[in-house]
Amino acid sequence: METRSAKRKKKLHNSTPQTPETDHEDRISNLPDDILHQIFSYLPIKFIAQTSVLSKRWKNLWYSFPDLDFTTVNTLANASIATSSKTGKRSRSHAPKGSEYVDQISSLLDKHSDIRVLKFRAFLSFSRLTCLIRHAVKHNVQELDVEVSTRDYFNFPRSVINSDTLKSLRLKSWHPGFRLPPLEIMKDGFRSLCKLTLSRPVLHDQPSLVDLFTISSFPLLKKLHLEACFGLKHLRVECPVLEDLCLESCFQLQDLEISVKKLERLRVSSCFDSFCFGSRVRIEAPKLERMVWSCNAVTEECVLMNLTSLHEAFVGFFLLQENLSEAKILSVSNFLTGISCCHSLTLGNHCIEILCKSNRFAGISLGPFNKLNSLELSTGFNKHNNPGLASLFRSSPNVHTLVIKITSVRKAEQRQWNKDLWQSPSSGEERYWESQTQYLQSFLRHLKVVKIHGFIECENDVSLVKYLLKHGKVLQEVFLSTSLSKPRDSLLREKIRSQIMGFSRASSNANIVFQ
C-alpha cells in the first residue's frame, strides 16, 4: 500500500517540468548556409578557417564560403629586409611564412567552389601572382583586390582582361610597379568590369592613355581610380557610364581630357607637371555634383564646360614659384569661372593669392557665382590679399555663410593692434573696404554667418570684421576663433574683444562669439 508521503513525492515529480532534449541541440549548425556565410563575413579569415575542424558540416561551410579576405593576415611584413655589411644596401628576401601563405591560398582556391571575393596582400614573385589570379578567374571571381610587392617590375596579369564574371579589380604594387599590356588588348576586354583601381603602373613606354578609356571600351565601368601612374602624360576619359573618377599623384601629367555625360564625382589630387609648357585640362560633365581639385599644379590652359549640376567644389593649387605666367593666371580664372554653378565652394591654398595677381591683367575677371550660398577660404590673409577677397565677394552675390581659415603664421608685429587706429576711420585696410561698398551691395544684403578661424586681432582681421558688421544688413553671427596666445597677452586680448563688441552693427540681430 502506497503511503501518503510516497504519493506526495510522486505527485511532485509528475508536476515538475522536464527539460527537453532539444535544449542541448547545436542550433547554430542548423542555420542555413547563406546565414552562416553572412556571419563569417564579420570574422577574420583565420577564425573562419578554424571552424572547419568542428565537423564535416563546418568543413563544407568553409570550402563553400565565397568571400576570401586574407588582408587580415599581414604578409607584407613577412618580407624581411637585410642590410649588407659590405655594401650597406638593403635587400628584400622571401620569408618562409610568406611563401607558405601563397601556397595555402592556391590550395584553398582549388578546394573552393565559385569565389565571389578574393583579397590578399603579399610579397611574392610574378609567377606566383599570375598563378593566384589565374586560379581566381577560373573560379569565377567577381571582386579581386590585390596589393603586392615584388623583386622587379611585373606585367599586368592578362587573365583578368577577358573574365566574364569580374566586376571589381584593384591592383596595387608597393614596389617597384607593374607594366600594362598593349592598349589594344586592354580596351577590348573588361566587358563586365564596374570598378577599376590601378596603383603604381609604369607607363614610360606608353605615356599616352587617350585611346584606353574611350566611349566603346569598359561599357559597364562606373568607378575608376588611377594612382601614381609613373610616366603618364596624356589621359582621356570617355567611358559611357562612368560615375566616379579619381586621379592621384600623377605628377608627370600634362594633358587631361574628361568628357563623360554621367560623371557625378571627380577627384584630382597632386597631378600635373609644374615645369611643362603647353599643359592643359578640359572637362565636360553635365551631371557632375562633387568636385575635388587639390594640390594640383596650374596648367597653362583650362576649359571647363557644362558643369551645370555642380553642388560642391574644393579647389586648391600647388605652386613651386611665386611668379606665374599670364597664361596660368588666366587658366585659374577660367577654372573658377567654369565651376561658378556650384552651391558650396571651398578654396584652398594659393587661390586667393592667384586672384590678387589676376587683377594686374586687364580683362581677367570671374564669372558670377549666382547659386553659391556657402564659401570657405584658406588664406594667409594679409593686406595684399584684400583685392582677391573683394573680387571673390563681388562674384558671390548670394552667399549667406562665409568661412575664412587663416593658415600662415604672421609676423610678430602683425599680432599687436594699435587701439588708436580702431577709433580712426582712415586706416589703410578700412579705406580699401569702404571703397568696395558700392560693388558689394548684393553680397552684404545676403551674408548671415561669418566664421574666422585663426583670428589674431591684427589690423587686417579687425578691419574686415568691422566692415562686415557695419554693412551686413542681415548678419546674424560673427564667430571669431582666436589662435593660442601667451598668458601675458590675455589682458590685452580682453581689451581688444571689448572694443570689437562696441563696433557699430547694421543688423540688430548680429551676435559676436569669441572662442
CSV table of N, CA, C and O in Angstrom, one decimal, residues 217-312:
chain,number,residue,atom,x,y,z
A,217,SER,N,35.0,51.4,-75.0
A,217,SER,CA,35.7,50.5,-74.0
A,217,SER,C,35.1,50.6,-72.7
A,217,SER,O,34.4,51.5,-72.3
A,218,PHE,N,35.3,49.5,-71.9
A,218,PHE,CA,34.8,49.5,-70.5
A,218,PHE,C,33.3,49.9,-70.4
A,218,PHE,O,32.9,50.9,-69.8
A,219,PRO,N,32.4,49.1,-71.1
A,219,PRO,CA,31.0,49.5,-71.2
A,219,PRO,C,30.2,49.6,-69.9
A,219,PRO,O,29.2,50.3,-69.9
A,220,LEU,N,30.7,48.9,-68.8
A,220,LEU,CA,29.9,48.9,-67.6
A,220,LEU,C,30.7,49.6,-66.5
A,220,LEU,O,30.3,49.6,-65.3
A,221,LEU,N,31.8,50.2,-66.8
A,221,LEU,CA,32.7,50.8,-65.7
A,221,LEU,C,32.0,52.0,-65.1
A,221,LEU,O,31.7,53.0,-65.8
A,222,LYS,N,31.8,52.0,-63.8
A,222,LYS,CA,31.2,53.1,-63.1
A,222,LYS,C,32.2,53.9,-62.2
A,222,LYS,O,31.9,55.0,-61.8
A,223,LYS,N,33.3,53.2,-61.8
A,223,LYS,CA,34.2,53.8,-60.9
A,223,LYS,C,35.6,53.5,-61.3
A,223,LYS,O,36.0,52.4,-61.5
A,224,LEU,N,36.4,54.6,-61.5
A,224,LEU,CA,37.8,54.5,-62.0
A,224,LEU,C,38.7,55.3,-61.1
A,224,LEU,O,38.5,56.5,-60.8
A,225,HIS,N,39.8,54.6,-60.6
A,225,HIS,CA,40.8,55.2,-59.7
A,225,HIS,C,42.2,54.9,-60.2
A,225,HIS,O,42.6,53.8,-60.3
A,226,LEU,N,42.9,56.0,-60.6
A,226,LEU,CA,44.3,55.8,-61.1
A,226,LEU,C,45.2,56.6,-60.1
A,226,LEU,O,45.0,57.7,-59.9
A,227,GLU,N,46.2,55.9,-59.6
A,227,GLU,CA,47.1,56.4,-58.6
A,227,GLU,C,48.5,56.2,-59.0
A,227,GLU,O,48.9,55.1,-59.3
A,228,ALA,N,49.4,57.2,-58.8
A,228,ALA,CA,50.8,57.1,-59.0
A,228,ALA,C,51.1,56.4,-60.4
A,228,ALA,O,51.9,55.4,-60.4
A,229,CYS,N,50.6,57.0,-61.4
A,229,CYS,CA,50.9,56.5,-62.8
A,229,CYS,C,52.2,57.1,-63.3
A,229,CYS,O,52.2,58.2,-63.9
A,230,PHE,N,53.3,56.4,-63.1
A,230,PHE,CA,54.6,56.9,-63.5
A,230,PHE,C,54.7,57.0,-65.0
A,230,PHE,O,54.5,56.0,-65.7
A,231,GLY,N,55.1,58.2,-65.5
A,231,GLY,CA,55.3,58.3,-66.9
A,231,GLY,C,54.0,58.8,-67.7
A,231,GLY,O,54.1,59.1,-68.9
A,232,LEU,N,52.9,58.8,-67.0
A,232,LEU,CA,51.6,59.2,-67.7
A,232,LEU,C,51.6,60.7,-68.0
A,232,LEU,O,51.8,61.5,-67.1
A,233,LYS,N,51.5,61.0,-69.3
A,233,LYS,CA,51.5,62.4,-69.7
A,233,LYS,C,50.2,62.8,-70.3
A,233,LYS,O,49.8,64.0,-70.2
A,234,HIS,N,49.5,61.9,-71.0
A,234,HIS,CA,48.2,62.3,-71.7
A,234,HIS,C,47.1,61.3,-71.3
A,234,HIS,O,47.3,60.1,-71.4
A,235,LEU,N,46.0,61.8,-70.9
A,235,LEU,CA,44.9,60.9,-70.4
A,235,LEU,C,43.6,61.5,-70.9
A,235,LEU,O,43.3,62.7,-70.7
A,236,ARG,N,42.8,60.6,-71.5
A,236,ARG,CA,41.5,61.0,-72.0
A,236,ARG,C,40.5,59.9,-71.4
A,236,ARG,O,40.7,58.7,-71.5
A,237,VAL,N,39.4,60.4,-70.8
A,237,VAL,CA,38.4,59.5,-70.2
A,237,VAL,C,37.1,59.8,-70.8
A,237,VAL,O,36.6,61.0,-70.7
A,238,GLU,N,36.4,58.8,-71.4
A,238,GLU,CA,35.1,59.0,-72.1
A,238,GLU,C,34.2,57.8,-71.8
A,238,GLU,O,33.2,57.6,-72.5
A,239,CYS,N,34.5,57.0,-70.8
A,239,CYS,CA,33.7,55.8,-70.5
A,239,CYS,C,32.2,56.2,-70.4
A,239,CYS,O,31.9,57.1,-69.6
A,240,PRO,N,31.3,55.5,-71.1
A,240,PRO,CA,29.9,56.0,-71.2
A,240,PRO,C,29.1,56.0,-69.9
A,240,PRO,O,28.2,56.9,-69.8
A,241,VAL,N,29.3,55.1,-69.0
A,241,VAL,CA,28.5,55.1,-67.8
A,241,VAL,C,29.3,55.4,-66.5
A,241,VAL,O,28.8,55.2,-65.4
A,242,LEU,N,30.5,56.0,-66.7
A,242,LEU,CA,31.4,56.3,-65.5
A,242,LEU,C,30.7,57.3,-64.6
A,242,LEU,O,30.2,58.4,-65.1
A,243,GLU,N,30.7,57.1,-63.3
A,243,GLU,CA,30.1,57.9,-62.3
A,243,GLU,C,31.1,58.5,-61.3
A,243,GLU,O,30.8,59.6,-60.8
A,244,ASP,N,32.2,57.9,-61.1
A,244,ASP,CA,33.2,58.3,-60.1
A,244,ASP,C,34.6,58.1,-60.7
A,244,ASP,O,35.0,57.1,-61.1
A,245,LEU,N,35.3,59.3,-60.7
A,245,LEU,CA,36.7,59.3,-61.3
A,245,LEU,C,37.6,59.9,-60.3
A,245,LEU,O,37.3,61.0,-59.8
A,246,CYS,N,38.7,59.2,-60.0
A,246,CYS,CA,39.7,59.7,-59.1
A,246,CYS,C,41.1,59.5,-59.7
A,246,CYS,O,41.5,58.4,-60.1
A,247,LEU,N,41.9,60.6,-59.7
A,247,LEU,CA,43.3,60.6,-60.2
A,247,LEU,C,44.1,61.2,-59.1
A,247,LEU,O,43.9,62.3,-58.6
A,248,GLU,N,45.2,60.5,-58.7
A,248,GLU,CA,46.0,60.9,-57.6
A,248,GLU,C,47.5,60.7,-57.9
A,248,GLU,O,47.9,59.6,-58.5
A,249,SER,N,48.3,61.6,-57.6
A,249,SER,CA,49.8,61.5,-57.7
A,249,SER,C,50.3,61.2,-59.1
A,249,SER,O,51.2,60.4,-59.2
A,250,CYS,N,49.7,61.7,-60.1
A,250,CYS,CA,50.2,61.6,-61.4
A,250,CYS,C,51.0,62.8,-61.8
A,250,CYS,O,50.5,63.7,-62.5
A,251,PHE,N,52.2,62.9,-61.3
A,251,PHE,CA,53.0,64.1,-61.3
A,251,PHE,C,53.4,64.6,-62.7
A,251,PHE,O,53.7,65.7,-62.9
A,252,GLN,N,53.5,63.6,-63.6
A,252,GLN,CA,54.0,64.0,-64.9
A,252,GLN,C,52.9,64.2,-65.9
A,252,GLN,O,53.2,64.4,-67.1
A,253,LEU,N,51.7,64.3,-65.5
A,253,LEU,CA,50.5,64.5,-66.4
A,253,LEU,C,50.6,65.9,-67.0
A,253,LEU,O,50.9,66.9,-66.3
A,254,GLN,N,50.4,66.0,-68.3
A,254,GLN,CA,50.4,67.2,-69.0
A,254,GLN,C,49.1,67.6,-69.6
A,254,GLN,O,48.8,68.8,-69.8
A,255,ASP,N,48.4,66.6,-70.0
A,255,ASP,CA,47.1,66.8,-70.8
A,255,ASP,C,46.0,65.9,-70.2
A,255,ASP,O,46.2,64.7,-70.3
A,256,LEU,N,45.0,66.5,-69.7
A,256,LEU,CA,43.8,65.7,-69.2
A,256,LEU,C,42.5,66.2,-69.9
A,256,LEU,O,42.2,67.4,-69.9
A,257,GLU,N,41.8,65.2,-70.4
A,257,GLU,CA,40.6,65.5,-71.1
A,257,GLU,C,39.5,64.5,-70.5
A,257,GLU,O,39.7,63.3,-70.6
A,258,ILE,N,38.4,65.1,-70.0
A,258,ILE,CA,37.4,64.3,-69.4
A,258,ILE,C,36.1,64.7,-70.1
A,258,ILE,O,35.7,65.9,-70.0
A,259,SER,N,35.4,63.8,-70.7
A,259,SER,CA,34.1,64.0,-71.4
A,259,SER,C,33.2,62.9,-71.1
A,259,SER,O,33.2,61.9,-71.8
A,260,VAL,N,32.5,63.0,-70.0
A,260,VAL,CA,31.6,61.8,-69.5
A,260,VAL,C,30.3,62.4,-69.1
A,260,VAL,O,30.2,63.2,-68.2
A,261,LYS,N,29.2,62.0,-69.8
A,261,LYS,CA,27.9,62.5,-69.6
A,261,LYS,C,27.3,62.1,-68.2
A,261,LYS,O,26.5,62.9,-67.6
A,262,LYS,N,27.7,61.0,-67.7
A,262,LYS,CA,27.1,60.5,-66.4
A,262,LYS,C,28.0,60.7,-65.2
A,262,LYS,O,27.6,60.2,-64.1
A,263,LEU,N,29.1,61.3,-65.3
A,263,LEU,CA,30.0,61.5,-64.2
A,263,LEU,C,29.4,62.4,-63.1
A,263,LEU,O,28.9,63.5,-63.4
A,264,GLU,N,29.5,61.9,-61.9
A,264,GLU,CA,28.9,62.6,-60.7
A,264,GLU,C,29.9,63.0,-59.7
A,264,GLU,O,29.7,64.1,-59.1
A,265,ARG,N,31.0,62.3,-59.6
A,265,ARG,CA,32.1,62.7,-58.6
A,265,ARG,C,33.4,62.7,-59.3
A,265,ARG,O,33.8,61.7,-60.0
A,266,LEU,N,34.2,63.7,-59.0
A,266,LEU,CA,35.5,63.8,-59.6
A,266,LEU,C,36.5,64.3,-58.6
A,266,LEU,O,36.3,65.3,-57.9
A,267,ARG,N,37.6,63.6,-58.5
A,267,ARG,CA,38.7,64.0,-57.6
A,267,ARG,C,40.0,63.9,-58.3
A,267,ARG,O,40.4,62.8,-58.8
A,268,VAL,N,40.8,65.0,-58.4
A,268,VAL,CA,42.1,65.1,-59.0
A,268,VAL,C,43.0,65.7,-58.0
A,268,VAL,O,42.8,66.8,-57.5
A,269,SER,N,44.0,65.0,-57.5
A,269,SER,CA,44.9,65.4,-56.5
A,269,SER,C,46.4,65.2,-56.8
A,269,SER,O,46.7,64.1,-57.2
A,270,SER,N,47.2,66.2,-56.6
A,270,SER,CA,48.7,66.1,-56.7
A,270,SER,C,49.0,65.6,-58.1
A,270,SER,O,49.8,64.6,-58.3
A,271,CYS,N,48.5,66.2,-59.1
A,271,CYS,CA,48.7,65.9,-60.5
A,271,CYS,C,49.3,67.1,-61.3
A,271,CYS,O,49.3,68.2,-60.8
A,272,PHE,N,49.8,66.8,-62.5
A,272,PHE,CA,50.3,67.7,-63.5
A,272,PHE,C,51.8,68.1,-63.2
A,272,PHE,O,52.2,68.2,-62.1
A,273,ASP,N,52.5,68.3,-64.3
A,273,ASP,CA,53.9,68.7,-64.3
A,273,ASP,C,54.0,70.2,-64.2
A,273,ASP,O,53.6,70.9,-65.1
A,274,SER,N,54.6,70.7,-63.1
A,274,SER,CA,54.8,72.2,-62.9
A,274,SER,C,55.7,72.8,-63.9
A,274,SER,O,55.5,74.0,-64.2
A,275,PHE,N,56.6,72.1,-64.5
A,275,PHE,CA,57.6,72.7,-65.4
A,275,PHE,C,57.2,72.5,-66.9
A,275,PHE,O,58.0,72.8,-67.8
A,276,CYS,N,56.1,71.9,-67.2
A,276,CYS,CA,55.7,71.6,-68.6
A,276,CYS,C,55.1,72.8,-69.3
A,276,CYS,O,54.3,73.6,-68.7
A,277,PHE,N,55.5,73.0,-70.5
A,277,PHE,CA,54.9,74.0,-71.3
A,277,PHE,C,53.8,73.4,-72.2
A,277,PHE,O,53.9,72.3,-72.7
A,278,GLY,N,52.6,74.1,-72.2
A,278,GLY,CA,51.5,73.6,-73.0
A,278,GLY,C,50.6,72.7,-72.3
A,278,GLY,O,49.8,72.0,-72.9
A,279,SER,N,50.7,72.6,-70.9
A,279,SER,CA,49.8,71.7,-70.2
A,279,SER,C,48.4,72.2,-70.3
A,279,SER,O,48.1,73.5,-70.3
A,280,ARG,N,47.4,71.3,-70.2
A,280,ARG,CA,46.0,71.7,-70.4
A,280,ARG,C,45.1,70.8,-69.7
A,280,ARG,O,45.4,69.6,-69.5
A,281,VAL,N,43.9,71.3,-69.4
A,281,VAL,CA,42.9,70.4,-68.8
A,281,VAL,C,41.5,70.8,-69.5
A,281,VAL,O,41.3,72.0,-69.6
A,282,ARG,N,40.7,69.8,-69.8
A,282,ARG,CA,39.4,70.1,-70.4
A,282,ARG,C,38.4,69.1,-69.8
A,282,ARG,O,38.6,67.9,-69.8
A,283,ILE,N,37.4,69.6,-69.2
A,283,ILE,CA,36.4,68.8,-68.5
A,283,ILE,C,35.0,69.2,-69.0
A,283,ILE,O,34.6,70.4,-69.0
A,284,GLU,N,34.2,68.2,-69.4
A,284,GLU,CA,32.8,68.4,-69.8
A,284,GLU,C,32.0,67.3,-69.1
A,284,GLU,O,32.2,66.1,-69.4
A,285,ALA,N,31.2,67.7,-68.1
A,285,ALA,CA,30.5,66.7,-67.3
A,285,ALA,C,29.2,67.3,-66.8
A,285,ALA,O,29.1,67.9,-65.7
A,286,PRO,N,28.1,67.2,-67.6
A,286,PRO,CA,26.9,67.9,-67.2
A,286,PRO,C,26.2,67.4,-66.0
A,286,PRO,O,25.4,68.2,-65.4
A,287,LYS,N,26.5,66.2,-65.5
A,287,LYS,CA,25.9,65.7,-64.3
A,287,LYS,C,26.8,65.7,-63.1
A,287,LYS,O,26.5,65.1,-62.0
A,288,LEU,N,28.0,66.3,-63.2
A,288,LEU,CA,28.9,66.3,-62.1
A,288,LEU,C,28.3,67.1,-60.9
A,288,LEU,O,27.9,68.2,-61.0
A,289,GLU,N,28.4,66.4,-59.7
A,289,GLU,CA,27.8,67.0,-58.5
A,289,GLU,C,28.9,67.4,-57.5
A,289,GLU,O,28.7,68.4,-56.8
A,290,ARG,N,30.0,66.6,-57.4
A,290,ARG,CA,31.0,66.9,-56.4
A,290,ARG,C,32.4,66.9,-57.1
A,290,ARG,O,32.7,66.0,-57.8
A,291,MET,N,33.2,67.9,-56.8
A,291,MET,CA,34.5,68.0,-57.4
A,291,MET,C,35.6,68.4,-56.4
A,291,MET,O,35.4,69.4,-55.6
A,292,VAL,N,36.7,67.7,-56.4
A,292,VAL,CA,37.8,68.0,-55.5
A,292,VAL,C,39.0,68.2,-56.5
A,292,VAL,O,39.4,67.2,-57.2
A,293,TRP,N,39.6,69.3,-56.4
A,293,TRP,CA,40.8,69.7,-57.3
A,293,TRP,C,41.8,70.1,-56.3
A,293,TRP,O,41.9,71.3,-55.9
A,294,SER,N,42.7,69.2,-55.8
A,294,SER,CA,43.6,69.5,-54.7
A,294,SER,C,45.0,69.4,-55.0
A,294,SER,O,45.5,68.3,-55.6
A,295,CYS,N,45.8,70.4,-54.6
A,295,CYS,CA,47.3,70.3,-54.7
A,295,CYS,C,47.8,70.0,-56.1
A,295,CYS,O,48.8,69.4,-56.3
A,296,ASN,N,47.1,70.5,-57.1
A,296,ASN,CA,47.5,70.3,-58.5
A,296,ASN,C,48.3,71.5,-59.0
A,296,ASN,O,48.0,72.6,-58.6
A,297,ALA,N,49.3,71.2,-59.8
A,297,ALA,CA,50.0,72.3,-60.5
A,297,ALA,C,49.1,73.1,-61.4
A,297,ALA,O,48.1,72.5,-62.0
A,298,VAL,N,49.3,74.3,-61.6
A,298,VAL,CA,48.5,75.2,-62.5
A,298,VAL,C,48.8,74.9,-64.0
A,298,VAL,O,50.0,74.9,-64.4
A,299,THR,N,47.8,74.5,-64.8
A,299,THR,CA,48.0,74.3,-66.2
A,299,THR,C,48.0,75.6,-66.9
A,299,THR,O,47.4,76.6,-66.5
A,300,GLU,N,48.5,75.6,-68.2
A,300,GLU,CA,48.5,76.8,-69.0
A,300,GLU,C,47.2,77.0,-69.7
A,300,GLU,O,47.0,78.2,-70.2
A,301,GLU,N,46.4,76.0,-69.8
A,301,GLU,CA,45.1,76.1,-70.5
A,301,GLU,C,44.1,75.4,-69.7
A,301,GLU,O,44.4,74.3,-69.2
A,302,CYS,N,42.9,75.9,-69.6
A,302,CYS,CA,41.8,75.3,-68.8
A,302,CYS,C,40.5,75.6,-69.5
A,302,CYS,O,40.2,76.8,-69.7
A,303,VAL,N,39.8,74.5,-69.8
A,303,VAL,CA,38.4,74.7,-70.3
A,303,VAL,C,37.5,73.8,-69.5
A,303,VAL,O,37.6,72.5,-69.6
A,304,LEU,N,36.5,74.4,-68.8
A,304,LEU,CA,35.5,73.6,-68.1
A,304,LEU,C,34.2,74.0,-68.7
A,304,LEU,O,33.8,75.2,-68.7
A,305,MET,N,33.4,72.9,-69.1
A,305,MET,CA,32.2,73.2,-69.8
A,305,MET,C,31.0,72.4,-69.2
A,305,MET,O,31.2,71.3,-68.8
A,306,ASN,N,29.8,73.0,-69.2
A,306,ASN,CA,28.6,72.3,-68.8
A,306,ASN,C,28.6,71.7,-67.5
A,306,ASN,O,28.1,70.6,-67.3
A,307,LEU,N,29.2,72.3,-66.5
A,307,LEU,CA,29.2,71.8,-65.1
A,307,LEU,C,28.0,72.3,-64.4
A,307,LEU,O,28.1,72.9,-63.3
A,308,THR,N,26.8,72.2,-65.0
A,308,THR,CA,25.6,72.8,-64.5
A,308,THR,C,25.0,72.2,-63.3
A,308,THR,O,24.1,72.8,-62.7
A,309,SER,N,25.4,70.9,-63.0
A,309,SER,CA,24.8,70.2,-61.8
A,309,SER,C,25.7,70.3,-60.6
A,309,SER,O,25.4,69.6,-59.6
A,310,LEU,N,26.8,71.0,-60.7
A,310,LEU,CA,27.8,71.0,-59.6
A,310,LEU,C,27.2,71.6,-58.3
A,310,LEU,O,26.7,72.7,-58.3
A,311,HIS,N,27.4,70.8,-57.3
A,311,HIS,CA,26.8,71.3,-56.0
A,311,HIS,C,28.0,71.6,-55.0
A,311,HIS,O,27.9,72.7,-54.4
A,312,GLU,N,29.0,70.8,-54.9
A,312,GLU,CA,30.1,71.1,-54.0
A,312,GLU,C,31.4,71.0,-54.8
A,312,GLU,O,31.6,70.2,-55.6
